[in-house]
Short mmCIF file of C-alpha atoms and ligand atoms in Angstrom, two decimals:
data_model
loop_
_atom_site.label_atom_id
_atom_site.label_comp_id
_atom_site.label_asym_id
_atom_site.label_seq_id
_atom_site.Cartn_x
_atom_site.Cartn_y
_atom_site.Cartn_z
CA MET A 944 -11.37 -22.40 -17.30
CA THR A 945 -8.18 -24.16 -16.28
CA ASN A 946 -6.96 -25.09 -12.84
CA SER A 947 -9.43 -23.11 -10.78
CA THR A 948 -8.35 -24.54 -7.42
CA GLY A 949 -6.00 -22.06 -5.82
CA GLY A 950 -4.44 -21.48 -2.42
CA PRO A 951 -1.12 -22.56 -0.99
CA ALA A 952 -1.36 -26.07 -2.51
CA LEU A 953 -0.93 -24.68 -6.04
CA PRO A 954 2.39 -25.86 -7.53
CA GLN A 955 4.87 -23.12 -6.65
CA GLN A 956 6.48 -22.82 -10.04
CA ARG A 957 6.55 -20.58 -13.07
CA HIS A 958 5.20 -22.43 -16.07
CA LEU A 959 4.36 -20.79 -19.39
CA VAL A 960 2.32 -22.81 -21.89
CA THR A 961 1.34 -19.94 -24.23
CA GLN A 962 2.55 -16.47 -25.06
CA ILE A 963 1.33 -13.79 -22.64
CA PRO A 964 -1.54 -13.21 -23.21
CA GLY A 965 -2.71 -16.59 -24.49
CA PRO A 966 -5.85 -17.14 -26.58
CA ALA A 967 -8.25 -17.62 -23.66
CA SER A 968 -7.09 -14.36 -22.04
CA GLN A 969 -7.28 -12.60 -25.40
CA ALA A 970 -10.89 -13.67 -25.85
CA LEU A 971 -11.70 -12.35 -22.37
CA LEU A 972 -9.86 -9.10 -23.12
CA GLU A 973 -12.15 -8.58 -26.09
CA ARG A 974 -15.22 -9.15 -23.93
CA ARG A 975 -13.76 -6.81 -21.37
CA GLY A 976 -13.31 -4.10 -23.99
CA ARG A 977 -16.99 -4.30 -24.89
CA SER A 978 -18.32 -4.36 -21.31
CA VAL A 979 -15.98 -2.66 -18.83
CA ALA A 980 -15.44 1.12 -18.71
CA ARG A 981 -12.23 2.33 -20.33
CA GLY A 982 -11.25 4.26 -17.20
CA LEU A 983 -10.27 1.01 -15.49
CA SER A 984 -6.86 -0.04 -16.74
CA HIS A 985 -4.95 -3.25 -15.96
CA VAL A 986 -1.27 -4.05 -15.59
CA LEU A 987 -1.26 -7.59 -16.95
CA PRO A 988 -3.18 -8.71 -20.05
CA VAL A 989 -4.12 -12.06 -18.51
CA PHE A 990 -7.26 -13.24 -16.75
CA VAL A 991 -6.75 -15.09 -13.49
CA THR A 992 -8.39 -18.40 -12.64
CA ALA A 993 -6.42 -19.35 -9.52
CA ALA A 994 -3.71 -18.01 -7.25
CA GLY A 995 -1.91 -19.08 -4.11
CA GLY A 996 1.43 -18.78 -2.31
CA GLY A 997 3.64 -16.91 -4.77
CA VAL A 998 1.94 -17.75 -8.08
CA VAL A 999 -0.97 -16.58 -10.20
CA VAL A 1000 -2.50 -18.95 -12.79
CA ASP A 1001 -4.22 -17.56 -15.88
CA ALA A 1002 -7.05 -18.74 -18.11
CA ASP A 1003 -4.57 -20.40 -20.52
CA GLY A 1004 -2.90 -22.40 -17.76
CA ASN A 1005 0.19 -20.18 -17.46
CA SER A 1006 1.59 -19.97 -13.94
CA LEU A 1007 3.21 -16.60 -13.20
CA ILE A 1008 5.45 -15.47 -10.35
CA ASP A 1009 3.68 -12.81 -8.32
CA PHE A 1010 5.78 -9.78 -7.30
CA GLY A 1011 2.64 -7.65 -6.91
CA SER A 1012 0.29 -9.28 -4.36
CA GLY A 1013 -2.64 -7.45 -5.98
CA ILE A 1014 -0.95 -4.18 -4.93
CA ALA A 1015 0.25 -5.23 -1.49
CA VAL A 1016 -2.93 -7.05 -0.50
CA THR A 1017 -2.34 -10.82 -0.49
CA SER A 1018 0.57 -10.72 1.95
CA VAL A 1019 -0.56 -14.04 3.44
CA GLY A 1020 -0.92 -15.50 -0.07
CA ASN A 1021 -4.12 -15.92 -2.05
CA SER A 1022 -6.78 -18.14 -0.48
CA ALA A 1023 -4.62 -18.79 2.58
CA ASP A 1024 -5.91 -21.71 4.65
CA LEU A 1025 -6.87 -19.82 7.80
CA VAL A 1026 -8.60 -17.11 5.74
CA VAL A 1027 -10.57 -19.65 3.70
CA ASN A 1028 -11.59 -21.69 6.77
CA ARG A 1029 -12.85 -18.67 8.69
CA VAL A 1030 -14.62 -17.25 5.64
CA ILE A 1031 -16.41 -20.53 4.92
CA GLU A 1032 -17.56 -20.77 8.52
CA GLN A 1033 -18.77 -17.16 8.53
CA VAL A 1034 -20.40 -17.20 5.12
CA SER A 1035 -22.48 -20.21 6.11
CA SER A 1036 -23.60 -18.53 9.36
CA PHE A 1037 -24.61 -15.06 8.12
CA THR A 1038 -23.27 -12.66 5.50
CA HIS A 1039 -24.54 -9.26 6.63
CA THR A 1040 -26.55 -7.54 9.28
CA CYS A 1041 -24.91 -4.09 9.12
CA PHE A 1042 -22.89 -3.44 12.27
CA MET A 1043 -24.93 -0.25 12.79
CA VAL A 1044 -28.15 -2.29 12.87
CA ALA A 1045 -27.23 -5.45 14.77
CA PRO A 1046 -23.59 -5.91 15.81
CA TYR A 1047 -21.58 -9.14 15.77
CA GLU A 1048 -18.46 -10.37 17.57
CA GLY A 1049 -16.12 -10.56 14.55
CA TYR A 1050 -16.12 -6.77 14.16
CA VAL A 1051 -15.23 -6.29 17.81
CA GLU A 1052 -12.48 -8.93 17.55
CA VAL A 1053 -10.89 -7.16 14.57
CA CYS A 1054 -10.97 -3.85 16.48
CA GLU A 1055 -9.36 -5.57 19.47
CA GLU A 1056 -6.62 -6.94 17.21
CA LEU A 1057 -6.04 -3.52 15.61
CA ASN A 1058 -5.86 -1.86 19.03
CA ARG A 1059 -3.38 -4.48 20.22
CA LEU A 1060 -1.15 -4.54 17.13
CA THR A 1061 -0.87 -0.84 16.21
CA PRO A 1062 1.94 1.09 17.90
CA GLY A 1063 1.57 2.38 21.46
CA ASP A 1064 0.09 0.84 24.60
CA HIS A 1065 -2.35 3.68 25.30
CA ASP A 1066 -6.13 3.21 25.31
CA LYS A 1067 -7.33 2.85 21.69
CA ARG A 1068 -10.50 2.47 19.67
CA SER A 1069 -11.02 1.35 16.07
CA ALA A 1070 -13.66 1.73 13.38
CA LEU A 1071 -13.95 -0.40 10.24
CA PHE A 1072 -14.63 0.62 6.65
CA ASN A 1073 -14.45 -0.84 3.12
CA SER A 1074 -11.39 0.69 1.45
CA GLY A 1075 -8.18 2.55 2.14
CA ALA A 1076 -9.64 5.79 0.81
CA GLU A 1077 -12.62 5.47 3.10
CA ALA A 1078 -10.32 4.88 6.08
CA VAL A 1079 -8.29 8.01 5.23
CA GLU A 1080 -11.48 10.09 4.79
CA ASN A 1081 -12.72 8.93 8.18
CA ALA A 1082 -9.38 9.59 9.87
CA VAL A 1083 -9.59 13.18 8.60
CA LYS A 1084 -13.21 13.48 9.76
CA ILE A 1085 -12.21 12.27 13.23
CA ALA A 1086 -9.18 14.58 13.44
CA ARG A 1087 -11.22 17.62 12.36
CA HIS A 1088 -14.04 16.80 14.74
CA ALA A 1089 -11.74 16.15 17.70
CA THR A 1090 -9.59 19.27 17.21
CA GLY A 1091 -12.20 21.70 15.88
CA ARG A 1092 -9.64 22.63 13.20
CA ASN A 1093 -9.94 22.31 9.41
CA ALA A 1094 -6.53 22.28 7.72
CA VAL A 1095 -4.95 19.01 6.64
CA VAL A 1096 -1.28 18.82 5.64
CA VAL A 1097 -0.16 16.24 3.08
CA PHE A 1098 3.01 15.59 1.10
CA ASP A 1099 4.46 15.69 -2.38
CA HIS A 1100 4.20 12.21 -3.98
CA ALA A 1101 1.41 11.23 -1.57
CA TYR A 1102 -1.31 8.79 -2.54
CA HIS A 1103 -4.36 8.46 -0.34
CA GLY A 1104 -7.11 7.30 -2.71
CA ARG A 1105 -9.65 8.27 -5.35
CA THR A 1106 -12.64 9.72 -3.46
CA ASN A 1107 -13.10 13.48 -3.62
CA LEU A 1108 -11.27 14.24 -0.35
CA THR A 1109 -8.54 11.69 -0.94
CA MET A 1110 -8.02 12.87 -4.54
CA ALA A 1111 -7.36 16.29 -3.04
CA MET A 1112 -4.83 14.66 -0.71
CA THR A 1113 -3.20 12.63 -3.48
CA ALA A 1114 -0.39 14.46 -5.27
CA LYS A 1115 -0.26 13.07 -8.79
CA ASN A 1116 -2.53 14.55 -11.44
CA MET A 1117 -2.47 11.91 -14.17
CA PRO A 1118 -4.27 9.53 -13.98
CA TYR A 1119 -5.77 10.07 -10.52
CA LYS A 1120 -7.05 13.65 -10.58
CA HIS A 1121 -7.06 14.84 -14.18
CA ARG A 1122 -10.38 16.63 -14.90
CA PHE A 1123 -12.03 15.19 -11.79
CA GLY A 1124 -12.11 18.46 -9.81
CA PRO A 1125 -13.12 20.61 -8.08
CA PHE A 1126 -11.46 19.00 -5.08
CA ALA A 1127 -12.11 19.24 -1.35
CA GLY A 1128 -10.60 22.31 0.28
CA ASP A 1129 -8.27 23.03 3.20
CA ILE A 1130 -5.62 20.57 2.02
CA TYR A 1131 -2.03 21.91 2.09
CA ARG A 1132 0.86 20.16 0.39
CA VAL A 1133 4.46 20.27 1.64
CA PRO A 1134 7.66 18.66 0.29
CA MET A 1135 8.43 15.03 1.12
CA ALA A 1136 11.75 13.94 2.59
CA TYR A 1137 12.90 12.11 -0.56
CA PRO A 1138 16.59 11.31 -0.07
CA PHE A 1139 17.36 10.40 -3.71
CA ARG A 1140 16.01 13.72 -5.00
CA TRP A 1141 16.65 16.02 -2.03
CA PRO A 1142 18.52 19.08 -3.39
CA GLY A 1143 21.04 19.10 -0.53
CA GLY A 1144 21.67 15.34 -0.75
CA PRO A 1145 20.47 12.41 1.38
CA ALA A 1146 22.51 13.29 4.47
CA ALA A 1147 20.85 16.71 4.77
CA CYS A 1148 17.38 15.45 3.86
CA ALA A 1149 15.82 14.74 7.28
CA ALA A 1150 16.81 17.99 8.99
CA ASP A 1151 16.23 20.18 5.90
CA ALA A 1152 12.85 18.65 5.17
CA LEU A 1153 11.69 19.13 8.77
CA ASP A 1154 12.77 22.79 8.62
CA VAL A 1155 10.97 23.40 5.34
CA ILE A 1156 7.79 21.57 6.37
CA THR A 1157 7.42 23.09 9.82
CA GLY A 1158 8.22 26.50 8.32
CA LEU A 1159 5.52 26.12 5.68
CA ILE A 1160 2.94 24.95 8.22
CA HIS A 1161 3.80 27.94 10.43
CA THR A 1162 3.75 30.59 7.70
CA GLN A 1163 1.10 29.31 5.29
CA VAL A 1164 -1.33 27.28 7.40
CA GLY A 1165 -0.87 28.10 11.08
CA GLU A 1166 -0.30 25.36 13.61
CA GLU A 1167 -3.48 26.29 15.48
CA ASN A 1168 -5.52 25.80 12.26
CA THR A 1169 -4.02 22.42 11.47
CA ALA A 1170 -6.18 19.42 12.35
CA ALA A 1171 -3.87 16.74 10.99
CA VAL A 1172 -0.66 15.87 9.22
CA VAL A 1173 -1.25 12.76 7.11
CA ILE A 1174 1.76 10.80 5.89
CA GLU A 1175 2.56 7.39 4.44
CA PRO A 1176 5.55 6.21 6.52
CA ILE A 1177 6.89 4.67 3.30
CA GLN A 1178 5.18 6.29 0.33
CA GLY A 1179 3.52 3.78 -1.99
CA GLU A 1180 2.11 4.85 -5.36
CA GLY A 1181 4.30 7.96 -5.29
CA GLY A 1182 7.45 5.85 -5.68
CA PHE A 1183 8.21 3.73 -2.59
CA ILE A 1184 9.94 6.69 -1.02
CA VAL A 1185 11.56 5.82 2.30
CA PRO A 1186 12.15 8.93 4.43
CA PRO A 1187 15.52 9.13 6.19
CA ASP A 1188 15.79 8.09 9.82
CA GLY A 1189 14.85 10.90 12.16
CA PHE A 1190 12.29 12.46 9.82
CA LEU A 1191 9.15 10.71 11.05
CA PRO A 1192 10.03 11.04 14.77
CA GLY A 1193 10.73 14.76 14.20
CA LEU A 1194 7.44 15.27 12.40
CA ALA A 1195 5.49 13.36 15.06
CA GLU A 1196 7.10 15.47 17.80
CA PHE A 1197 6.22 18.71 15.98
CA CYS A 1198 2.59 17.52 15.76
CA ARG A 1199 2.56 16.60 19.45
CA GLN A 1200 3.87 20.03 20.45
CA HIS A 1201 1.11 21.78 18.51
CA GLY A 1202 -1.86 19.51 19.20
CA ILE A 1203 -1.93 18.40 15.55
CA VAL A 1204 -3.21 14.86 14.97
CA PHE A 1205 -0.40 12.77 13.44
CA ILE A 1206 -2.01 10.27 11.05
CA ALA A 1207 0.09 7.44 9.64
CA ASP A 1208 -1.48 6.11 6.45
CA GLU A 1209 -0.31 2.50 6.67
CA VAL A 1210 -2.74 1.26 4.03
CA GLN A 1211 0.11 -0.03 1.84
CA SER A 1212 3.02 -0.26 4.28
CA GLY A 1213 1.15 -1.89 7.18
CA PHE A 1214 0.51 -5.47 8.25
CA CYS A 1215 4.05 -6.87 8.07
CA ARG A 1216 4.89 -5.58 4.59
CA SER A 1217 7.88 -3.47 5.68
CA GLY A 1218 9.36 -6.10 8.01
CA ASP A 1219 7.54 -4.77 11.08
CA TRP A 1220 3.83 -4.97 11.81
CA PHE A 1221 3.69 -1.30 10.83
CA ALA A 1222 6.29 0.80 9.03
CA VAL A 1223 6.35 3.40 11.82
CA ASP A 1224 7.56 0.66 14.21
CA HIS A 1225 10.97 0.91 12.55
CA GLU A 1226 11.71 4.07 14.53
CA GLY A 1227 9.27 3.54 17.40
CA VAL A 1228 6.95 6.31 16.20
CA VAL A 1229 3.50 6.21 17.80
CA PRO A 1230 0.90 7.91 15.58
CA ASP A 1231 -2.31 9.39 17.00
CA LEU A 1232 -4.32 7.64 14.27
CA VAL A 1233 -3.37 4.80 11.92
CA THR A 1234 -5.24 3.90 8.74
CA THR A 1235 -5.10 0.30 7.48
CA ALA A 1236 -6.55 -1.68 4.57
CA LYS A 1237 -4.96 -3.78 1.77
CA GLY A 1238 -3.07 -6.59 3.60
CA ILE A 1239 -5.42 -6.65 6.59
CA ALA A 1240 -7.84 -9.31 5.31
CA GLY A 1241 -6.11 -11.60 2.81
CA GLY A 1242 -7.86 -10.00 -0.17
CA PHE A 1243 -11.25 -9.14 1.32
CA PRO A 1244 -12.36 -5.50 1.32
CA LEU A 1245 -11.78 -4.19 4.82
CA ALA A 1246 -10.14 -1.05 6.23
CA GLY A 1247 -9.65 0.44 9.64
CA VAL A 1248 -8.95 3.61 11.55
CA THR A 1249 -7.30 3.01 14.90
CA GLY A 1250 -6.18 5.57 17.41
CA ARG A 1251 -6.22 7.31 20.72
CA ALA A 1252 -9.50 6.62 22.52
CA GLU A 1253 -10.06 10.31 23.29
CA LEU A 1254 -9.79 11.24 19.59
CA MET A 1255 -11.79 8.31 18.25
CA ASP A 1256 -14.51 8.73 20.87
CA ALA A 1257 -14.79 12.49 20.29
CA VAL A 1258 -17.22 11.78 17.45
CA HIS A 1259 -20.92 11.62 18.41
CA PRO A 1260 -22.78 8.28 18.07
CA GLY A 1261 -23.90 7.84 14.45
CA GLY A 1262 -21.17 10.16 13.14
CA LEU A 1263 -19.18 7.29 11.65
CA GLY A 1264 -20.24 4.20 9.75
CA GLY A 1265 -21.53 2.87 6.43
CA THR A 1266 -23.71 -0.01 5.25
CA PHE A 1267 -20.95 -2.52 4.48
CA GLY A 1268 -18.07 -1.29 6.68
CA GLY A 1269 -16.69 -4.18 8.75
CA ASN A 1270 -18.71 -6.79 6.85
CA PRO A 1271 -18.73 -10.06 8.87
CA VAL A 1272 -17.12 -12.12 6.09
CA ALA A 1273 -14.34 -9.54 5.65
CA CYS A 1274 -13.83 -9.51 9.44
CA ALA A 1275 -13.54 -13.31 9.49
CA ALA A 1276 -10.98 -13.07 6.69
CA ALA A 1277 -9.02 -10.44 8.65
CA LEU A 1278 -8.92 -12.64 11.74
CA GLY A 1279 -7.61 -15.51 9.60
CA ALA A 1280 -5.03 -13.26 7.94
CA ILE A 1281 -3.82 -11.79 11.25
CA GLU A 1282 -3.58 -15.27 12.77
CA THR A 1283 -1.48 -16.34 9.77
CA MET A 1284 0.80 -13.32 10.10
CA ALA A 1285 1.44 -14.08 13.76
CA LYS A 1286 1.78 -17.86 13.42
CA GLU A 1287 4.11 -17.68 10.42
CA ASP A 1288 5.98 -14.62 11.73
CA LEU A 1289 5.42 -12.68 8.52
CA PRO A 1290 7.34 -9.59 9.69
CA ALA A 1291 10.42 -11.86 9.77
CA ALA A 1292 9.44 -13.33 6.39
CA ALA A 1293 9.28 -9.80 4.93
CA ARG A 1294 12.74 -9.02 6.31
CA ARG A 1295 14.06 -12.26 4.78
CA ILE A 1296 12.65 -11.24 1.40
CA GLY A 1297 14.39 -7.87 1.70
CA ASP A 1298 17.64 -9.58 2.65
CA ILE A 1299 17.45 -11.67 -0.51
CA MET A 1300 16.26 -8.95 -2.89
CA LEU A 1301 18.21 -5.86 -1.90
CA PRO A 1302 21.76 -7.20 -2.44
CA ARG A 1303 20.81 -8.60 -5.87
CA LEU A 1304 19.14 -5.36 -6.88
CA ARG A 1305 22.17 -3.35 -5.72
CA LYS A 1306 24.37 -5.60 -7.83
CA LEU A 1307 22.03 -5.08 -10.78
CA ALA A 1308 22.21 -1.31 -10.22
CA ALA A 1309 26.02 -1.40 -10.15
CA ALA A 1310 25.96 -2.94 -13.64
CA ASN A 1311 23.10 -0.75 -14.95
CA PRO A 1312 23.56 3.00 -14.52
CA ALA A 1313 19.91 3.47 -15.53
CA ILE A 1314 19.03 2.24 -12.01
CA GLY A 1315 19.53 5.44 -10.05
CA ASP A 1316 18.28 4.21 -6.70
CA VAL A 1317 17.50 0.92 -4.93
CA ARG A 1318 15.36 1.38 -1.83
CA GLY A 1319 12.77 -0.12 0.43
CA ARG A 1320 12.32 -2.09 3.61
CA GLY A 1321 11.24 -5.67 4.12
CA ALA A 1322 9.16 -6.81 1.15
CA MET A 1323 8.34 -3.27 -0.02
CA ILE A 1324 11.18 -2.67 -2.44
CA ALA A 1325 11.74 -0.57 -5.55
CA ILE A 1326 14.24 0.58 -8.13
CA GLU A 1327 14.08 4.05 -9.68
CA LEU A 1328 15.11 4.37 -13.33
CA VAL A 1329 16.79 7.49 -14.69
CA ARG A 1330 18.90 8.56 -17.63
CA PRO A 1331 22.39 7.44 -16.57
CA GLY A 1332 24.29 9.95 -14.49
CA THR A 1333 21.26 12.24 -14.06
CA LEU A 1334 18.07 12.48 -12.02
CA GLU A 1335 16.00 12.64 -15.21
CA PRO A 1336 13.26 9.98 -14.90
CA ASP A 1337 13.06 7.25 -17.54
CA PRO A 1338 9.42 6.07 -17.62
CA ALA A 1339 9.83 4.54 -21.10
CA LEU A 1340 12.56 2.17 -19.92
CA THR A 1341 10.50 1.40 -16.82
CA SER A 1342 7.53 0.28 -18.95
CA GLN A 1343 9.83 -1.64 -21.28
CA VAL A 1344 11.39 -3.63 -18.42
CA ALA A 1345 8.00 -4.24 -16.81
CA ARG A 1346 6.57 -5.53 -20.10
CA ALA A 1347 9.57 -7.81 -20.63
CA CYS A 1348 9.02 -9.27 -17.15
CA HIS A 1349 5.31 -9.81 -17.81
CA GLU A 1350 6.08 -11.64 -21.05
CA GLN A 1351 8.35 -13.99 -19.10
CA GLY A 1352 5.71 -14.67 -16.46
CA LEU A 1353 6.78 -12.29 -13.70
CA VAL A 1354 4.16 -9.92 -12.32
CA VAL A 1355 5.83 -6.58 -11.51
CA LEU A 1356 4.20 -3.19 -10.96
CA THR A 1357 5.36 0.32 -11.72
CA CYS A 1358 4.70 3.46 -9.71
CA GLY A 1359 6.10 6.90 -8.97
CA THR A 1360 5.15 10.49 -9.68
CA TYR A 1361 7.25 10.26 -12.84
CA GLY A 1362 6.23 6.66 -13.69
CA ASN A 1363 9.86 5.56 -13.43
CA VAL A 1364 9.80 3.19 -10.47
CA LEU A 1365 9.55 -0.61 -10.57
CA ARG A 1366 8.15 -1.88 -7.30
CA PHE A 1367 8.28 -5.34 -5.83
CA LEU A 1368 5.65 -6.58 -3.39
CA PRO A 1369 5.81 -10.38 -3.28
CA PRO A 1370 3.42 -12.26 -1.00
CA LEU A 1371 5.29 -12.65 2.29
CA VAL A 1372 4.84 -16.43 2.08
CA MET A 1373 6.77 -16.69 -1.19
CA GLY A 1374 9.54 -19.31 -1.14
CA GLU A 1375 13.17 -18.52 -1.94
CA ALA A 1376 13.18 -20.43 -5.24
CA LEU A 1377 10.42 -18.31 -6.78
CA LEU A 1378 11.94 -15.15 -5.38
CA THR A 1379 15.34 -15.78 -6.93
CA GLU A 1380 13.80 -16.93 -10.22
CA GLY A 1381 11.82 -13.68 -10.36
CA LEU A 1382 15.00 -11.68 -9.77
CA SER A 1383 16.73 -13.59 -12.58
CA ILE A 1384 13.89 -12.66 -14.96
CA LEU A 1385 14.34 -9.01 -13.98
CA GLU A 1386 18.10 -9.23 -14.52
CA ASP A 1387 17.51 -10.80 -17.94
CA ALA A 1388 15.12 -7.99 -18.84
CA PHE A 1389 17.87 -5.44 -18.15
CA ALA A 1390 20.46 -7.53 -19.99
CA ALA A 1391 18.22 -7.81 -23.09
CA ARG A 1392 17.40 -4.13 -23.54
C1 PLP B 2731 -1.12 4.66 1.26
C2 PLP B 2731 -2.46 4.44 0.62
N1 PLP B 2731 -3.53 5.05 1.14
C3 PLP B 2731 -4.75 4.87 0.63
C4 PLP B 2731 -4.94 4.07 -0.48
C5 PLP B 2731 -6.32 3.88 -1.04
O1 PLP B 2731 -6.76 2.60 -0.79
P1 PLP B 2731 -7.99 1.97 -1.61
O2 PLP B 2731 -7.52 1.74 -3.00
O3 PLP B 2731 -8.31 0.70 -0.86
O4 PLP B 2731 -9.09 2.98 -1.52
C6 PLP B 2731 -3.85 3.40 -1.04
C7 PLP B 2731 -4.03 2.54 -2.23
O5 PLP B 2731 -3.11 2.24 -2.96
C8 PLP B 2731 -2.57 3.60 -0.49
O6 PLP B 2731 -1.49 2.99 -0.99
#
């Protein structure tokens, strides 16, 4: 093992000492092949020994630039000081009691923070869970219980997780759903307001999409049967799809008029990632329920459902919970992460990242017709690759560019229903030098193809 001390003090530089993967990672890959189930894939063929700020260090001593944040999780950077300090303090006091057996203050503090930070100044309550999927499942349970209705409306390109209910809510078959059915019922899918691919063009997208969606809910589901509309304010795995202005407020208003619970799944877009604390803040939309996970706790497994007190408290005592949900160490980590976000003004840091990345990516797109669209907000940014002059997705080129970046020590992720989107999710604490070096590696990858 090399350089196993991580955190913000790690040298913030890319430094390759072997090919990617190097021999130590290759040996671990072989062990992995013999011991870990094939169903778990990985993006990068390197094993990590340390990470911090904007870099990830592997078992061969290579230092890579991180444009992935462990899929939008380590927004405050790996092993951030305030997270580590709080975790050490908590882990040496107690590690678990189960909040449902004997409660502790950290859980309550995280709920207070969630109630304070999520949009709207109405009376709120929160409940904590282990993963984004579990948060989404519980938000649906709460909405169904509170409304006495069953139907749940979701969107094309949606991703909500891998449990049975959330697989049903997720759009993409391969790899998430293929041969894993039968799926939970009473889930209805409607088109997403996807400006780049909207048949009538981006300018018509918001109004058209609202017409189509509300029409489908009326004719095929029935407003009075609909418990909830669940939407990612910026879609994540489905392709970093940013709906046009006006769409989310229109959808929220439709829900309000019909007593439908409007659930914003902010698991990926929340906690400063989009340049606001939550992506719905961009247009002042106030959801009835918000689901959170990923960036909330600096890498520890924690998730939340936060929402209107009358909805959250509709559920009978004992109706929500789980053995590990709101684990005290994860809560301590969340309090450290939230404190970091506030102290370092990470919403502003995300906007700064967007201000640096978007112009360079637009310039890259102008020179490369295979980049059909550049989109995103804050530090949640993507490019969509197509056959030049068409909307035909180019997943092969997407993988080729991603691989070229990995070989040069830049961690990038792909996504999208058609596998043709490169997404960029740097830790929000990443410095400008690493950011611009990462962009240069991406530019070189396009130039070399
Ligand atoms: C919007 C959204 N919801 C839910 C999930 C599921 O979260 P988890 O993987 O923690 O279960 C994800 C994960 O990528 C997500 O992006």
